[in-house]
Coordinates of C-alpha atoms and ligand atoms in Angstrom, one line a residue:
M1 CA 60.9 -8.3 30.0
A2 CA 58.3 -9.5 32.4
N3 CA 60.6 -10.8 35.1
A4 CA 63.2 -8.5 36.6
P5 CA 66.8 -9.6 35.7
S6 CA 68.0 -12.2 38.1
D7 CA 70.8 -10.0 39.4
W8 CA 68.5 -7.1 40.1
H9 CA 66.6 -6.3 43.3
R10 CA 64.9 -3.1 44.3
L11 CA 68.0 -1.9 46.3
S12 CA 70.7 -3.2 43.9
W13 CA 71.3 0.4 42.9
R14 CA 73.0 0.8 46.2
E15 CA 76.0 -1.1 44.8
R16 CA 76.5 1.5 42.1
E17 CA 77.6 5.1 42.2
T18 CA 74.4 7.1 42.6
L19 CA 74.4 10.8 41.8
Q20 CA 72.2 13.6 43.2
Q21 CA 71.3 11.9 46.5
P22 CA 70.9 14.1 49.6
S23 CA 73.4 13.6 52.5
Y24 CA 71.2 12.9 55.4
P25 CA 72.8 13.5 58.8
D26 CA 70.8 10.7 60.4
R27 CA 71.3 7.5 58.4
Q28 CA 69.4 5.3 60.9
R29 CA 66.3 7.4 60.5
V30 CA 66.6 7.2 56.7
E31 CA 66.4 3.3 56.9
E32 CA 63.3 3.5 59.2
V33 CA 61.6 5.9 56.8
F34 CA 62.3 3.5 53.9
E35 CA 60.7 0.6 55.8
H36 CA 57.7 2.8 56.7
L37 CA 57.2 4.0 53.1
A38 CA 57.6 0.5 51.8
S39 CA 54.7 -0.6 54.1
L40 CA 52.3 2.1 53.0
P41 CA 49.7 1.6 50.3
P42 CA 50.9 2.6 46.8
L43 CA 49.4 5.4 44.7
V44 CA 48.7 3.7 41.4
T45 CA 48.1 0.2 40.0
S46 CA 49.9 -2.1 37.7
W47 CA 47.0 -2.2 35.2
E48 CA 46.9 1.6 34.9
I49 CA 50.6 1.5 34.2
E50 CA 50.0 -1.1 31.5
T51 CA 47.3 1.0 30.0
L52 CA 49.7 3.9 29.8
R53 CA 52.4 1.8 28.3
D54 CA 50.0 0.6 25.6
Q55 CA 48.9 4.2 24.8
L56 CA 52.5 5.3 24.5
A57 CA 53.2 2.4 22.1
E58 CA 50.3 3.8 20.0
A59 CA 51.8 7.3 20.2
A60 CA 55.2 6.0 19.0
L61 CA 53.4 4.8 15.8
G62 CA 51.7 8.2 15.3
N63 CA 48.2 7.1 16.4
R64 CA 48.1 9.1 19.6
F65 CA 49.8 12.2 21.0
L66 CA 51.4 12.5 24.5
L67 CA 50.8 15.7 26.4
Q68 CA 53.0 15.8 29.6
G69 CA 53.1 18.8 31.8
G70 CA 53.1 20.3 35.2
D71 CA 55.4 22.1 37.6
C72 CA 59.1 21.9 37.5
A73 CA 58.8 21.1 41.2
E74 CA 55.6 20.7 43.1
R75 CA 55.5 22.3 46.5
F76 CA 53.9 20.9 49.7
D77 CA 52.3 24.2 50.5
E78 CA 50.6 24.3 47.0
C79 CA 48.8 21.0 47.7
N80 CA 45.5 22.7 47.7
P81 CA 42.2 22.4 45.7
D82 CA 42.7 25.6 43.7
F83 CA 46.2 24.7 42.4
I84 CA 45.3 21.2 41.6
T85 CA 42.0 22.1 39.9
S86 CA 43.7 24.8 37.8
K87 CA 46.5 22.5 36.7
L88 CA 44.1 19.8 35.7
K89 CA 42.0 22.4 33.9
I90 CA 44.8 23.7 31.8
L91 CA 46.1 20.2 30.9
L92 CA 42.6 19.2 29.9
Q93 CA 42.0 22.3 27.8
M94 CA 45.3 21.9 26.1
S95 CA 44.5 18.4 25.3
L96 CA 41.1 19.3 23.8
V97 CA 42.7 21.9 21.7
L98 CA 45.3 19.3 20.5
V99 CA 42.7 16.7 19.7
H100 CA 40.9 19.3 17.7
G101 CA 44.0 20.3 15.8
G102 CA 45.7 16.9 15.4
G103 CA 42.7 14.5 15.2
R104 CA 44.8 12.1 17.3
R105 CA 43.7 10.9 20.7
I106 CA 45.7 12.4 23.5
T107 CA 47.3 10.8 26.5
R108 CA 47.6 13.2 29.4
V109 CA 50.5 12.7 31.8
G110 CA 50.9 15.2 34.7
R111 CA 54.2 16.2 36.3
F112 CA 52.3 15.8 39.5
A113 CA 51.5 13.7 42.6
G114 CA 55.1 13.2 43.4
Q115 CA 57.3 15.7 41.5
Y116 CA 59.0 16.8 44.7
A117 CA 62.7 16.1 44.1
K118 CA 65.1 18.1 41.9
P119 CA 68.5 17.4 40.5
R120 CA 70.9 20.4 41.1
S121 CA 74.0 21.5 39.2
A122 CA 75.7 22.4 42.5
N123 CA 75.6 20.6 45.9
D124 CA 75.8 23.9 47.7
E125 CA 74.4 27.4 47.2
V126 CA 76.4 30.5 48.3
R127 CA 74.8 33.7 49.2
D128 CA 76.7 36.7 50.6
G129 CA 79.6 34.5 51.6
V130 CA 77.3 31.9 53.4
T131 CA 77.4 28.3 52.0
L132 CA 74.4 26.0 52.5
P133 CA 73.2 22.8 50.8
S134 CA 71.2 23.5 47.7
Y135 CA 67.4 23.2 47.7
R136 CA 66.6 19.8 46.2
G137 CA 62.8 19.8 46.2
D138 CA 60.3 19.6 49.1
N139 CA 60.9 15.8 49.4
V140 CA 64.4 16.7 50.7
N141 CA 64.6 20.2 52.2
R142 CA 63.1 23.7 52.0
P143 CA 64.0 26.6 49.8
E144 CA 64.5 29.2 52.6
F145 CA 68.1 30.0 52.9
T146 CA 68.8 29.0 56.5
P147 CA 70.8 26.1 57.9
E148 CA 67.6 24.5 59.5
H149 CA 65.6 24.7 56.3
R150 CA 68.3 23.4 54.0
V151 CA 69.4 20.3 56.0
P152 CA 68.0 17.2 54.3
D153 CA 65.3 15.7 56.4
P154 CA 64.1 12.1 55.7
E155 CA 60.7 12.8 57.4
R156 CA 59.9 14.9 54.3
L157 CA 59.7 11.7 52.2
L158 CA 56.7 10.6 54.3
R159 CA 55.1 14.0 54.0
G160 CA 55.7 13.9 50.2
H161 CA 54.0 10.5 50.0
E162 CA 51.0 11.9 51.9
Y163 CA 50.8 15.0 49.7
S164 CA 51.1 12.9 46.6
A165 CA 48.2 10.7 47.8
L166 CA 46.1 13.7 48.6
T167 CA 46.7 15.2 45.2
L168 CA 46.0 12.0 43.3
N169 CA 42.9 11.3 45.4
F170 CA 41.5 14.7 44.5
I171 CA 42.4 14.3 40.9
R172 CA 40.7 11.0 40.7
A173 CA 37.6 12.4 42.4
L174 CA 37.5 15.4 40.0
I175 CA 37.8 13.1 37.0
D176 CA 35.1 10.7 38.3
G177 CA 32.8 13.6 38.8
G178 CA 33.0 14.7 35.2
F179 CA 35.5 17.4 36.4
A180 CA 34.3 20.7 34.9
D181 CA 31.8 22.1 32.6
L182 CA 33.8 22.6 29.5
H183 CA 30.9 24.1 27.6
H184 CA 30.8 27.5 29.3
P185 CA 32.8 30.0 27.4
E186 CA 33.8 31.7 30.6
Y187 CA 35.5 28.5 31.7
W188 CA 38.0 29.2 28.9
N189 CA 39.8 32.4 30.0
L190 CA 40.4 33.8 26.6
E191 CA 41.1 37.5 27.4
F192 CA 44.6 37.1 26.1
V193 CA 43.4 36.4 22.6
E194 CA 42.4 40.0 22.3
H195 CA 46.1 40.7 22.1
S196 CA 46.8 38.1 19.5
P197 CA 46.7 38.5 15.7
L198 CA 45.3 35.0 15.7
R199 CA 42.3 36.0 17.7
A200 CA 39.7 34.9 15.1
E201 CA 41.3 31.5 14.7
Y202 CA 41.5 30.9 18.5
E203 CA 37.8 31.9 18.9
R204 CA 36.8 29.6 16.1
M205 CA 38.7 26.8 17.7
V206 CA 37.1 27.1 21.1
E207 CA 33.7 27.5 19.5
S208 CA 34.1 24.4 17.5
I209 CA 35.4 22.4 20.5
G210 CA 32.2 23.4 22.2
D211 CA 30.2 22.3 19.2
S212 CA 31.9 18.9 19.1
L213 CA 31.2 18.4 22.8
R214 CA 27.5 19.3 22.3
F215 CA 27.2 17.2 19.3
M216 CA 28.6 14.1 21.1
E217 CA 26.1 14.7 23.9
T218 CA 23.2 14.9 21.6
V219 CA 24.2 11.8 19.8
V220 CA 25.1 9.8 22.9
G221 CA 22.6 11.4 25.3
A222 CA 25.1 11.8 28.1
Q223 CA 27.4 14.4 29.5
A224 CA 30.8 14.7 28.0
G225 CA 32.5 13.6 31.2
Q226 CA 30.6 10.3 31.0
I227 CA 31.0 9.7 27.3
N228 CA 34.7 9.8 27.2
R229 CA 36.2 9.5 30.6
V230 CA 39.4 11.5 30.6
D231 CA 42.3 9.8 32.1
F232 CA 45.2 11.5 33.7
F233 CA 48.4 9.6 34.4
T234 CA 51.2 10.8 36.8
S235 CA 54.9 11.2 36.3
H236 CA 57.9 12.5 38.1
E237 CA 61.7 12.3 37.9
A238 CA 62.9 9.1 39.5
L239 CA 65.6 10.8 41.4
L240 CA 65.6 9.9 45.1
L241 CA 66.1 6.2 44.7
L242 CA 65.3 5.3 48.3
H243 CA 61.9 6.7 47.8
E244 CA 61.5 5.0 44.4
S245 CA 62.5 1.7 45.7
A246 CA 60.1 1.9 48.7
M247 CA 57.3 2.3 46.1
T248 CA 58.6 -0.6 44.1
R249 CA 56.3 -3.6 44.6
S250 CA 55.5 -7.0 43.2
V251 CA 51.8 -7.5 42.4
P252 CA 49.8 -10.7 42.9
R253 CA 49.3 -12.8 39.8
R254 CA 51.6 -10.6 37.8
T255 CA 55.3 -11.1 37.1
G256 CA 58.0 -8.6 37.7
W257 CA 58.3 -5.4 39.8
W258 CA 56.4 -2.1 39.4
N259 CA 57.0 1.4 40.7
L260 CA 53.5 2.0 42.1
G261 CA 54.4 5.5 43.2
T262 CA 53.8 6.9 39.7
H263 CA 52.8 5.7 36.3
M264 CA 55.8 7.0 34.4
P265 CA 59.1 7.8 36.1
W266 CA 61.7 9.5 34.1
L267 CA 65.5 9.5 34.0
G268 CA 67.0 13.0 34.0
V269 CA 69.9 14.2 32.0
R270 CA 72.1 14.5 35.0
T271 CA 71.7 10.9 36.2
A272 CA 71.7 9.0 32.9
E273 CA 75.0 7.1 33.6
P274 CA 74.9 3.5 32.1
D275 CA 76.8 2.2 35.2
G276 CA 75.1 4.4 37.7
G277 CA 72.5 3.7 40.3
H278 CA 69.5 5.3 38.5
V279 CA 69.8 3.2 35.4
E280 CA 70.4 0.1 37.6
Y281 CA 67.2 0.8 39.5
L282 CA 65.1 1.6 36.4
R283 CA 66.1 -1.5 34.5
G284 CA 64.2 -3.8 36.9
I285 CA 60.8 -2.1 36.9
R286 CA 58.1 -2.6 34.3
N287 CA 56.8 1.0 34.1
P288 CA 57.1 3.0 30.9
L289 CA 60.1 5.2 31.3
G290 CA 60.9 8.8 30.2
L291 CA 64.5 9.5 29.2
K292 CA 65.7 13.0 28.9
V293 CA 68.2 13.8 26.2
G294 CA 70.0 17.2 26.0
P295 CA 73.1 18.8 24.4
S296 CA 75.3 17.3 27.1
S297 CA 74.1 13.7 26.5
D298 CA 76.6 11.4 24.9
L299 CA 74.9 9.3 22.2
D300 CA 77.1 6.2 22.8
K301 CA 76.1 6.3 26.4
L302 CA 72.4 6.8 25.4
V303 CA 72.5 3.7 23.3
K304 CA 74.0 1.7 26.1
V305 CA 71.3 3.0 28.5
L306 CA 68.6 2.0 26.0
D307 CA 70.1 -1.5 25.7
I308 CA 70.0 -1.8 29.5
L309 CA 66.6 -0.3 30.0
D310 CA 64.8 -1.8 27.0
P311 CA 66.7 -4.9 25.9
D312 CA 63.7 -6.3 24.0
D313 CA 62.6 -3.0 22.3
Q314 CA 59.2 -3.3 24.0
P315 CA 56.5 -1.0 22.5
G316 CA 55.8 1.9 24.8
R317 CA 58.6 1.2 27.2
I318 CA 60.8 4.3 26.3
T319 CA 59.8 7.8 25.6
L320 CA 62.8 9.8 24.5
I321 CA 62.2 13.4 25.7
H322 CA 64.6 15.7 23.8
R323 CA 65.4 19.1 25.1
F324 CA 68.1 20.8 23.1
G325 CA 67.1 24.5 23.0
A326 CA 65.8 26.5 20.1
S327 CA 69.3 27.5 19.0
N328 CA 70.7 23.9 19.2
V329 CA 68.0 21.7 18.1
S330 CA 68.8 21.8 14.4
T331 CA 72.3 20.5 15.2
Y332 CA 71.6 17.9 17.8
L333 CA 68.2 16.4 16.9
P334 CA 69.1 15.1 13.4
A335 CA 72.1 13.3 15.0
L336 CA 70.0 11.8 17.7
I337 CA 67.4 10.6 15.2
D338 CA 70.1 9.0 13.0
R339 CA 71.6 7.3 15.9
I340 CA 68.3 5.9 17.0
K341 CA 67.4 4.8 13.5
D342 CA 70.7 2.9 13.4
T343 CA 69.6 0.9 16.5
G344 CA 66.4 -0.2 14.7
R345 CA 64.3 0.7 17.8
T346 CA 60.8 2.1 17.7
L347 CA 60.4 4.5 20.6
L348 CA 58.3 7.5 21.3
F349 CA 59.9 10.9 20.6
S350 CA 58.6 13.8 22.7
C351 CA 59.9 17.3 22.8
D352 CA 60.6 19.2 26.0
P353 CA 61.0 22.8 24.7
M354 CA 61.6 24.2 28.2
H355 CA 64.9 22.9 29.6
G356 CA 67.1 23.9 26.7
N357 CA 65.8 27.5 26.7
T358 CA 66.5 28.7 30.2
E359 CA 68.1 32.1 30.7
T360 CA 69.0 34.0 33.8
V361 CA 68.0 37.7 34.1
K362 CA 68.1 40.2 36.9
M363 CA 64.7 41.5 38.0
M364 CA 64.8 45.3 37.8
K365 CA 61.5 46.2 39.4
G366 CA 59.2 45.1 42.3
P367 CA 59.9 43.6 45.6
G368 CA 62.5 41.1 44.1
A369 CA 64.5 43.9 42.4
G370 CA 68.1 42.9 42.0
R371 CA 67.4 39.2 42.3
Q372 CA 68.6 36.9 39.5
V373 CA 65.9 34.6 38.2
K374 CA 65.5 32.0 35.6
T375 CA 63.2 32.7 32.7
R376 CA 62.3 31.4 29.2
K377 CA 61.0 33.1 26.2
F378 CA 57.7 32.0 24.7
G379 CA 59.2 32.5 21.2
H380 CA 62.1 30.2 21.9
I381 CA 59.9 27.5 23.3
L382 CA 57.7 27.6 20.2
A383 CA 60.7 27.7 17.9
E384 CA 62.2 24.6 19.4
L385 CA 58.8 22.8 19.0
E386 CA 58.3 23.9 15.4
Q387 CA 61.8 23.0 14.4
S388 CA 61.4 19.6 16.1
F389 CA 58.2 18.8 14.2
E390 CA 60.0 19.8 11.0
I391 CA 63.1 17.8 11.7
H392 CA 61.2 14.7 12.5
Q393 CA 59.0 15.0 9.5
R394 CA 62.1 15.4 7.2
A395 CA 63.7 12.4 8.9
G396 CA 60.6 10.2 8.5
T397 CA 60.2 9.9 12.2
I398 CA 57.3 11.0 14.4
L399 CA 57.2 13.6 17.0
G400 CA 54.6 12.0 19.2
G401 CA 54.5 14.1 22.3
V402 CA 55.3 17.4 24.1
H403 CA 56.5 18.0 27.6
F404 CA 55.9 21.4 29.3
E405 CA 56.6 23.0 32.6
L406 CA 53.4 24.9 33.2
T407 CA 50.9 26.0 35.8
G408 CA 47.2 26.8 35.6
D409 CA 47.8 30.1 37.4
Q410 CA 48.7 33.5 36.2
V411 CA 52.4 33.5 37.2
T412 CA 54.9 35.7 35.4
E413 CA 57.9 33.4 35.0
C414 CA 58.3 33.1 31.2
T415 CA 58.2 36.1 28.9
G416 CA 56.4 36.6 25.6
G417 CA 53.1 35.2 24.4
A418 CA 50.1 37.2 23.2
R419 CA 50.1 39.4 26.2
G420 CA 53.7 40.3 25.5
L421 CA 55.2 39.8 29.0
E422 CA 58.6 41.3 29.3
D423 CA 61.5 40.9 31.7
D424 CA 60.2 43.9 33.7
D425 CA 57.0 42.0 34.3
L426 CA 58.7 39.0 35.9
A427 CA 58.5 40.5 39.4
T428 CA 54.7 40.7 39.2
S429 CA 54.1 37.1 40.2
Y430 CA 57.3 35.1 40.1
R431 CA 56.7 32.1 42.3
S432 CA 58.9 29.2 41.1
H433 CA 61.9 28.2 43.3
V434 CA 63.3 26.2 40.4
D435 CA 62.4 26.5 36.7
P436 CA 60.1 29.1 35.2
R437 CA 56.7 27.8 34.0
L438 CA 54.3 28.8 31.3
N439 CA 51.2 30.4 32.8
Y440 CA 47.6 29.6 32.0
E441 CA 47.4 31.9 29.0
Q442 CA 50.8 31.1 27.6
S443 CA 50.0 27.3 27.9
L444 CA 46.7 27.6 26.2
E445 CA 48.2 29.8 23.4
M446 CA 51.1 27.3 23.0
A447 CA 48.5 24.4 22.6
M448 CA 46.6 26.5 20.1
L449 CA 49.7 27.2 18.0
I450 CA 50.7 23.6 17.9
A451 CA 47.1 22.6 17.1
G452 CA 46.9 25.1 14.3
R453 CA 50.0 23.6 12.9
M454 CA 48.7 20.1 13.2
A455 CA 45.4 21.1 11.5
R456 CA 47.3 22.6 8.6
G457 CA 48.8 19.1 8.2
K458 CA 52.3 20.2 8.9
A459 CA 52.9 18.1 11.9
Ligands
PEP1 C1 63.2 18.6 34.7 O1 62.4 18.0 33.9 O2 62.8 19.4 35.6 C2 64.6 18.4 34.6 C3 65.5 18.7 35.6 O3 65.0 18.0 33.4 P1 66.4 17.7 32.7 O4 66.9 16.4 33.3 O5 66.0 17.5 31.3 O6 67.3 18.9 32.9
CO2 CO1 62.7 21.9 35.3

């Protein structure tokens, strides 16, 4: 589908019911912000987007593996070099571990440079009898519970575009500079392995990754960063359609329309209505699309959405990101796979083992004592992944990717892992305002466990 459908334009979604949009008090200003955003330079290019689409097509056939990860929601005040570097570092290290284990090339897609908008289950939040609009991500409002902070402010879309550009600019510079010295053992913070029964296996893995890098350099006579330029692509949920349409551009000498605000927008579970604004918007752009599927997804509707978004079954166009939860995946995933098989489509399956495994607990200790927070258990996340690999293998389909909410920092938001974090440890460094993320150690350990499984030929 090179050309957009003739009845589509970048604002045609406005003729449909569109869920999860903020109610801005000043509509006039919203239109001005749209015009301003639409006039600004984009963040990515159409040829990068095509490269990603080609790589995702390879992953669908089992010749590559997709690693997608980053914050549930980025924060404007975390747009700083330390956060960005540590996020890039953990994604890069996870990908090296996965290459090592799986022998497949890895495509790295960050949930970054624009993941500033969140769908919410409730429009309002009530605290101590006070009702205010929910926090919908930094592109919309602020998390502090006051009327001034929660009112949706269109100016934030402009700030969000600037922060996305700053983030991506720094990421591109880091990548061009060879990024980081992967050879130094101290660059790999492996203290946590002391607590793991798999310690010897982990140490061997890192050692042998170092050996492969050194070997490549000796053979090619260049630094690893130059031999094999690592690419990072960007992704975020295509939620605020005004923002997405302002980033939607046509490109000289190419047909069709592209969202040049990110390489890979995705459609969330809450907005996947076949007749709704989000599907209407996404059908007209040429980017590869993520599609979240959960226990609440209706498979008939999903098939309709696929017919609308990918009428030609184009390789790489759709990545189906399933997120059922460890206790549900064995019921829901086989049915999903059967249904997709019936359609005859080849699409990329990826597993998001985070969103189906969220629990709420009360923090008992520390400054936040008494506060309810969301958390996830490392064991549940791993269990959903392991079951997903097995279910796909039994069905003769391929699990070609994983999708994590993670950070390169030492937060305490998910429990478990080699260090054995418990509910009582959550207060130590709980920073997320939305979903809980795997921290540096938990992310690396998760990659090592998946890689170990791949290397044993089970995946
Ligand atoms: C998310 O990825 O943060 C998200 C909201 O996902 P889902 O639509 O799967 O709930
Ligand atoms: Co989330």
